[in-house]
Amino acid sequence: MPETRFGYLLPTRDQTVSGEHAPHRLVEYAVRAETLGYDSVWAGDSPITRQRADPLLVLAAVAQATRRVELGTAVLLPALRHPILLAHQLGTLDRLSGGRVIAGMGAGFPTDATRAQFTALGVDFATRGRRLEESIEAMRLLWTGEAVSFKGEHFAFEDVSIAPPPARPGGPPVWLAGGGPALRRVARVADGWLPYPPEHGVYAKEAATIRETAQRPVTPALYATFCLDDDPERARERLRTSIERYYNAPLEFIASIQAMFAGTPEDAAAWLNAYVAAGARHIVVRFATGDHDAALEEFAGRVRPLVSAEVRS
């Protein structure tokens, strides 16, 4: 069985919520994650709804400060951008990082706040799924480095090329978020799958659907939130404080749609092993904490070794 890989989500949104606004600290966290053996570093995207530092600019800085970790977006909303500009940005970032970019993308979760973000940027929310697919198709053409033309329902251009081309032929791998009806899109166009189902049984069923229908190899990943504490009750209360401040919504609602764990490191490993057994191979970890240095070390030292041990057995 392939070894499970681990990624770390930079706390771009957490900084905004706390009023810190210190992008240089995000780069320091990324360097620390690489030193501790994490395999990837990720940044989220939401210019208006859940404000944070721009993910591609942050990852460009991280690219210069690191040498090994992959650099992922969790996740970009291509429907808010023109595919020529986004292909140019991602291609440049991939070149800058020596081919370490993972283009994590999504259509946008159907909430009033997300709809308002699309409205503010002049994009019809109802078209987001088709815009996402058109963007991926157009960007893959542009990443060839050749002059290409594209005509879709929402985007069209003729005889366009971008430079520099990505470091990797064909451009960065595209990982898509989503479950349920979105699985058809994942199987049809994605190189990776980055969902967050709150139950490992659901993950197993959806992963099987992708394996059976995918038109290319798809890396099965998982996006999960952790709040670790040797006192499980204290961990739960810390998780509540963090999540409700982050989303401005009750913990119970967010936990009903997103994978998240609060408790001891040992129990966290057991919880994760159920997802690994269900097929997850790249775990993107978001920490619900105010001390990311300590959380990075605790997860690397007390959780990851137990997950790896389970995989090897």
Short mmCIF file of C-alpha atoms in Angstrom, two decimals:
data_model
loop_
_atom_site.label_atom_id
_atom_site.label_comp_id
_atom_site.label_asym_id
_atom_site.label_seq_id
_atom_site.Cartn_x
_atom_site.Cartn_y
_atom_site.Cartn_z
CA MET A 1 0.00 0.00 0.00
CA PRO A 2 1.42 3.48 -0.88
CA GLU A 3 2.62 5.53 2.08
CA THR A 4 0.17 8.14 3.31
CA ARG A 5 1.35 11.71 2.69
CA PHE A 6 0.53 14.71 4.85
CA GLY A 7 -0.07 18.35 4.00
CA TYR A 8 -0.52 21.42 6.17
CA LEU A 9 -3.05 24.20 5.54
CA LEU A 10 -1.55 27.61 6.21
CA PRO A 11 -3.73 29.67 8.61
CA THR A 12 -4.45 32.49 6.16
CA ARG A 13 -8.06 32.82 7.26
CA ASP A 14 -7.17 32.49 10.95
CA GLN A 15 -4.81 35.45 10.65
CA THR A 16 -7.57 37.63 9.25
CA VAL A 17 -10.02 36.59 11.95
CA SER A 18 -7.49 37.45 14.65
CA GLY A 19 -6.48 40.70 12.94
CA GLU A 20 -2.84 39.65 12.70
CA HIS A 21 -2.22 40.26 8.94
CA ALA A 22 1.33 38.90 8.96
CA PRO A 23 2.01 37.02 5.70
CA HIS A 24 5.68 36.57 6.63
CA ARG A 25 4.56 34.35 9.52
CA LEU A 26 2.75 32.11 7.02
CA VAL A 27 6.03 31.57 5.19
CA GLU A 28 7.73 30.73 8.48
CA TYR A 29 5.04 28.13 9.23
CA ALA A 30 5.61 26.60 5.78
CA VAL A 31 9.35 26.33 6.37
CA ARG A 32 8.69 24.73 9.75
CA ALA A 33 6.31 22.22 8.16
CA GLU A 34 8.94 21.24 5.61
CA THR A 35 11.54 20.82 8.36
CA LEU A 36 9.18 18.56 10.30
CA GLY A 37 8.65 16.29 7.29
CA TYR A 38 5.26 17.39 5.97
CA ASP A 39 4.87 16.60 2.28
CA SER A 40 2.86 19.62 1.17
CA VAL A 41 1.75 23.11 2.19
CA TRP A 42 -1.64 24.55 1.18
CA ALA A 43 -3.43 27.89 1.09
CA GLY A 44 -7.14 28.63 0.82
CA ASP A 45 -8.97 31.08 -1.43
CA SER A 46 -11.80 33.48 -0.62
CA PRO A 47 -11.26 37.15 -1.50
CA ILE A 48 -14.52 38.40 0.03
CA THR A 49 -16.56 35.78 1.90
CA ARG A 50 -13.82 34.54 4.25
CA GLN A 51 -11.11 37.11 3.72
CA ARG A 52 -7.46 36.06 3.78
CA ALA A 53 -4.13 36.66 2.08
CA ASP A 54 -4.08 35.79 -1.62
CA PRO A 55 -3.13 32.10 -1.91
CA LEU A 56 -0.97 32.34 -5.04
CA LEU A 57 1.07 35.26 -3.71
CA VAL A 58 1.58 33.48 -0.39
CA LEU A 59 2.63 30.28 -2.15
CA ALA A 60 5.03 32.22 -4.38
CA ALA A 61 6.81 33.40 -1.23
CA VAL A 62 6.72 29.86 0.17
CA ALA A 63 8.21 28.53 -3.08
CA GLN A 64 11.31 30.65 -2.53
CA ALA A 65 11.67 29.69 1.13
CA THR A 66 11.29 25.92 0.69
CA ARG A 67 12.85 23.25 -1.51
CA ARG A 68 10.85 20.03 -1.17
CA VAL A 69 7.20 20.45 -0.15
CA GLU A 70 4.47 20.52 -2.77
CA LEU A 71 2.44 23.74 -2.90
CA GLY A 72 -1.32 23.36 -3.10
CA THR A 73 -4.43 25.50 -3.21
CA ALA A 74 -7.28 24.28 -1.00
CA VAL A 75 -9.15 25.34 -2.92
CA LEU A 76 -9.14 27.94 -5.70
CA LEU A 77 -12.39 29.16 -7.25
CA PRO A 78 -11.59 29.39 -10.99
CA ALA A 79 -15.10 30.63 -11.79
CA LEU A 80 -14.11 33.99 -10.27
CA ARG A 81 -11.18 34.43 -12.68
CA HIS A 82 -10.45 34.35 -16.38
CA PRO A 83 -8.65 31.10 -17.29
CA ILE A 84 -5.90 32.89 -19.26
CA LEU A 85 -4.89 34.90 -16.20
CA LEU A 86 -5.19 31.94 -13.83
CA ALA A 87 -3.23 29.65 -16.17
CA HIS A 88 -0.51 32.31 -16.33
CA GLN A 89 -0.34 32.63 -12.53
CA LEU A 90 -0.31 28.90 -11.86
CA GLY A 91 2.15 28.25 -14.67
CA THR A 92 4.53 30.90 -13.33
CA LEU A 93 4.20 29.53 -9.79
CA ASP A 94 4.94 26.01 -11.02
CA ARG A 95 8.03 27.27 -12.85
CA LEU A 96 9.12 29.29 -9.81
CA SER A 97 8.77 26.28 -7.51
CA GLY A 98 10.43 23.78 -9.83
CA GLY A 99 7.22 21.89 -10.56
CA ARG A 100 5.77 21.57 -7.06
CA VAL A 101 2.28 23.04 -7.57
CA ILE A 102 -0.99 21.17 -7.02
CA ALA A 103 -3.92 23.16 -8.39
CA GLY A 104 -6.70 22.34 -5.95
CA MET A 105 -9.98 23.73 -7.25
CA GLY A 106 -13.68 23.84 -6.46
CA ALA A 107 -16.92 25.27 -7.77
CA GLY A 108 -17.99 27.02 -4.55
CA PHE A 109 -20.17 25.70 -1.71
CA PRO A 110 -23.83 26.77 -2.04
CA THR A 111 -24.24 29.23 0.83
CA ASP A 112 -25.63 32.77 0.88
CA ALA A 113 -22.17 34.17 1.66
CA THR A 114 -20.58 32.38 -1.29
CA ARG A 115 -23.34 33.54 -3.60
CA ALA A 116 -22.75 37.10 -2.42
CA GLN A 117 -19.06 36.78 -3.29
CA PHE A 118 -19.89 35.72 -6.84
CA THR A 119 -22.43 38.57 -7.14
CA ALA A 120 -19.87 41.13 -5.98
CA LEU A 121 -17.46 39.96 -8.68
CA GLY A 122 -20.12 39.94 -11.38
CA VAL A 123 -20.28 36.17 -11.87
CA ASP A 124 -23.55 34.23 -12.09
CA PHE A 125 -23.39 31.68 -9.25
CA ALA A 126 -25.55 29.23 -11.19
CA THR A 127 -22.83 28.94 -13.86
CA ARG A 128 -19.99 28.10 -11.48
CA GLY A 129 -19.79 24.37 -12.27
CA ARG A 130 -19.57 24.81 -16.02
CA ARG A 131 -17.13 27.72 -15.61
CA LEU A 132 -14.91 25.47 -13.49
CA GLU A 133 -14.80 22.75 -16.13
CA GLU A 134 -14.23 25.21 -18.97
CA SER A 135 -11.39 26.81 -17.01
CA ILE A 136 -9.66 23.48 -16.49
CA GLU A 137 -9.97 22.59 -20.16
CA ALA A 138 -8.70 25.99 -21.26
CA MET A 139 -5.80 26.05 -18.79
CA ARG A 140 -4.59 22.61 -19.81
CA LEU A 141 -4.46 23.84 -23.40
CA LEU A 142 -2.57 26.97 -22.38
CA TRP A 143 -0.10 24.98 -20.26
CA THR A 144 1.18 23.25 -23.40
CA GLY A 145 3.09 26.43 -24.20
CA GLU A 146 1.67 26.49 -27.72
CA ALA A 147 -0.63 29.07 -29.27
CA VAL A 148 -4.11 27.66 -28.68
CA SER A 149 -7.74 28.54 -29.21
CA PHE A 150 -10.76 27.76 -27.03
CA LYS A 151 -14.49 28.30 -27.36
CA GLY A 152 -16.85 27.49 -24.54
CA GLU A 153 -20.10 28.78 -23.15
CA HIS A 154 -18.42 31.28 -20.82
CA PHE A 155 -14.85 31.71 -22.11
CA ALA A 156 -13.43 32.00 -25.60
CA PHE A 157 -10.10 33.07 -27.10
CA GLU A 158 -8.10 32.55 -30.27
CA ASP A 159 -4.39 31.98 -30.92
CA VAL A 160 -3.23 32.68 -27.35
CA SER A 161 -0.05 31.46 -25.67
CA ILE A 162 1.40 32.15 -22.23
CA ALA A 163 4.96 32.23 -20.92
CA PRO A 164 6.72 30.96 -19.00
CA PRO A 165 5.20 27.51 -19.37
CA PRO A 166 4.81 25.36 -16.22
CA ALA A 167 7.85 23.34 -15.15
CA ARG A 168 5.94 20.11 -15.69
CA PRO A 169 4.73 19.12 -19.14
CA GLY A 170 0.98 19.62 -19.22
CA GLY A 171 1.00 21.83 -16.14
CA PRO A 172 0.18 21.24 -12.47
CA PRO A 173 -2.10 18.35 -11.51
CA VAL A 174 -5.67 19.49 -10.92
CA TRP A 175 -7.34 18.23 -7.74
CA LEU A 176 -11.06 18.84 -7.28
CA ALA A 177 -13.11 19.18 -4.12
CA GLY A 178 -16.60 17.80 -3.76
CA GLY A 179 -18.71 14.74 -3.19
CA GLY A 180 -22.13 13.47 -4.25
CA PRO A 181 -23.06 14.84 -7.69
CA ALA A 182 -19.60 16.45 -8.02
CA LEU A 183 -18.00 12.99 -8.18
CA ARG A 184 -18.88 12.77 -11.87
CA ARG A 185 -16.80 15.87 -12.51
CA VAL A 186 -13.90 14.49 -10.45
CA ALA A 187 -13.92 11.22 -12.37
CA ARG A 188 -14.15 13.02 -15.69
CA VAL A 189 -11.49 15.74 -15.42
CA ALA A 190 -9.44 15.57 -12.18
CA ASP A 191 -5.97 14.28 -11.33
CA GLY A 192 -6.79 14.27 -7.61
CA TRP A 193 -9.76 14.38 -5.25
CA LEU A 194 -9.79 16.59 -2.13
CA PRO A 195 -13.07 16.10 -0.23
CA TYR A 196 -13.96 16.44 3.47
CA PRO A 197 -16.77 13.96 4.24
CA PRO A 198 -17.40 13.72 8.01
CA GLU A 199 -17.79 9.90 7.87
CA HIS A 200 -15.14 7.50 6.61
CA GLY A 201 -17.85 5.17 5.33
CA VAL A 202 -19.06 7.88 2.96
CA TYR A 203 -15.47 8.48 1.89
CA ALA A 204 -15.01 4.78 1.09
CA LYS A 205 -18.13 4.65 -1.08
CA GLU A 206 -17.27 7.82 -2.97
CA ALA A 207 -13.65 6.79 -3.44
CA ALA A 208 -14.85 3.50 -4.93
CA THR A 209 -17.12 5.38 -7.32
CA ILE A 210 -14.18 7.46 -8.55
CA ARG A 211 -11.93 4.41 -8.96
CA GLU A 212 -14.58 2.68 -11.04
CA THR A 213 -15.39 5.63 -13.30
CA ALA A 214 -12.27 7.84 -13.51
CA GLN A 215 -10.84 8.54 -16.93
CA ARG A 216 -7.30 9.03 -15.55
CA PRO A 217 -5.42 8.11 -12.35
CA VAL A 218 -6.88 10.14 -9.45
CA THR A 219 -5.01 10.75 -6.18
CA PRO A 220 -7.47 10.26 -3.29
CA ALA A 221 -6.88 12.92 -0.63
CA LEU A 222 -8.71 14.19 2.46
CA TYR A 223 -9.13 17.68 3.93
CA ALA A 224 -9.60 17.43 7.70
CA THR A 225 -9.56 19.76 10.70
CA PHE A 226 -7.85 18.78 13.96
CA CYS A 227 -7.84 20.14 17.49
CA LEU A 228 -5.50 18.03 19.61
CA ASP A 229 -5.43 17.93 23.40
CA ASP A 230 -4.83 15.22 25.97
CA ASP A 231 -8.14 16.34 27.51
CA PRO A 232 -10.86 15.49 24.92
CA GLU A 233 -13.45 17.82 26.46
CA ARG A 234 -11.03 20.72 26.35
CA ALA A 235 -10.19 19.84 22.74
CA ARG A 236 -13.89 19.96 21.82
CA GLU A 237 -14.36 23.38 23.39
CA ARG A 238 -11.26 24.72 21.66
CA LEU A 239 -12.56 23.32 18.37
CA ARG A 240 -15.91 25.03 18.94
CA THR A 241 -14.28 28.40 19.58
CA SER A 242 -12.07 28.13 16.51
CA ILE A 243 -14.72 26.86 14.07
CA GLU A 244 -17.48 29.23 15.12
CA ARG A 245 -15.13 32.21 14.85
CA TYR A 246 -13.85 30.99 11.46
CA TYR A 247 -17.24 30.28 9.87
CA ASN A 248 -19.62 32.36 11.97
CA ALA A 249 -21.80 29.25 12.20
CA PRO A 250 -22.49 26.60 14.90
CA LEU A 251 -19.90 23.84 15.25
CA GLU A 252 -22.62 21.20 14.93
CA PHE A 253 -23.56 22.44 11.46
CA ILE A 254 -19.97 22.64 10.17
CA ALA A 255 -19.12 19.24 11.69
CA SER A 256 -22.11 17.71 9.87
CA ILE A 257 -20.54 18.52 6.49
CA GLN A 258 -16.78 18.60 7.17
CA ALA A 259 -14.31 16.03 8.51
CA MET A 260 -13.00 17.25 11.86
CA PHE A 261 -11.57 15.70 14.98
CA ALA A 262 -11.13 16.91 18.56
CA GLY A 263 -9.32 14.75 21.12
CA THR A 264 -6.04 13.07 21.92
CA PRO A 265 -3.29 12.51 19.33
CA GLU A 266 -3.65 8.76 19.71
CA ASP A 267 -7.38 8.86 19.03
CA ALA A 268 -6.75 11.22 16.12
CA ALA A 269 -4.47 8.61 14.54
CA ALA A 270 -7.11 5.93 14.96
CA TRP A 271 -9.72 8.23 13.41
CA LEU A 272 -7.42 8.95 10.47
CA ASN A 273 -6.59 5.29 9.95
CA ALA A 274 -10.24 4.65 9.15
CA TYR A 275 -9.97 7.12 6.26
CA VAL A 276 -6.66 5.59 5.16
CA ALA A 277 -8.32 2.17 5.13
CA ALA A 278 -11.09 3.75 3.03
CA GLY A 279 -8.51 4.85 0.47
CA ALA A 280 -7.18 8.30 1.50
CA ARG A 281 -3.54 8.77 0.51
CA HIS A 282 -2.85 12.48 1.04
CA ILE A 283 -4.18 14.09 4.22
CA VAL A 284 -4.38 17.90 4.22
CA VAL A 285 -4.48 18.96 7.86
CA ARG A 286 -6.06 22.16 9.13
CA PHE A 287 -5.32 22.97 12.77
CA ALA A 288 -7.96 24.62 14.94
CA THR A 289 -5.51 26.33 17.26
CA GLY A 290 -3.85 29.60 18.06
CA ASP A 291 -0.39 28.02 18.24
CA HIS A 292 0.53 26.54 14.88
CA ASP A 293 4.16 25.92 15.77
CA ALA A 294 3.11 23.62 18.61
CA ALA A 295 0.36 21.98 16.53
CA LEU A 296 2.76 21.21 13.67
CA GLU A 297 5.19 19.54 16.05
CA GLU A 298 2.53 17.64 17.99
CA PHE A 299 0.89 16.20 14.87
CA ALA A 300 4.24 15.28 13.29
CA GLY A 301 5.51 13.66 16.48
CA ARG A 302 2.43 12.00 17.96
CA VAL A 303 -0.11 11.42 15.16
CA ARG A 304 1.71 10.81 11.90
CA PRO A 305 3.93 7.95 13.18
CA LEU A 306 0.85 6.01 14.31
CA VAL A 307 -0.89 6.46 10.98
CA SER A 308 2.23 5.34 9.13
CA ALA A 309 2.52 2.29 11.40
CA GLU A 310 -1.04 1.28 10.54
CA VAL A 311 -0.37 1.67 6.81
CA ARG A 312 2.78 -0.43 6.92
CA SER A 313 1.01 -3.24 8.78
#
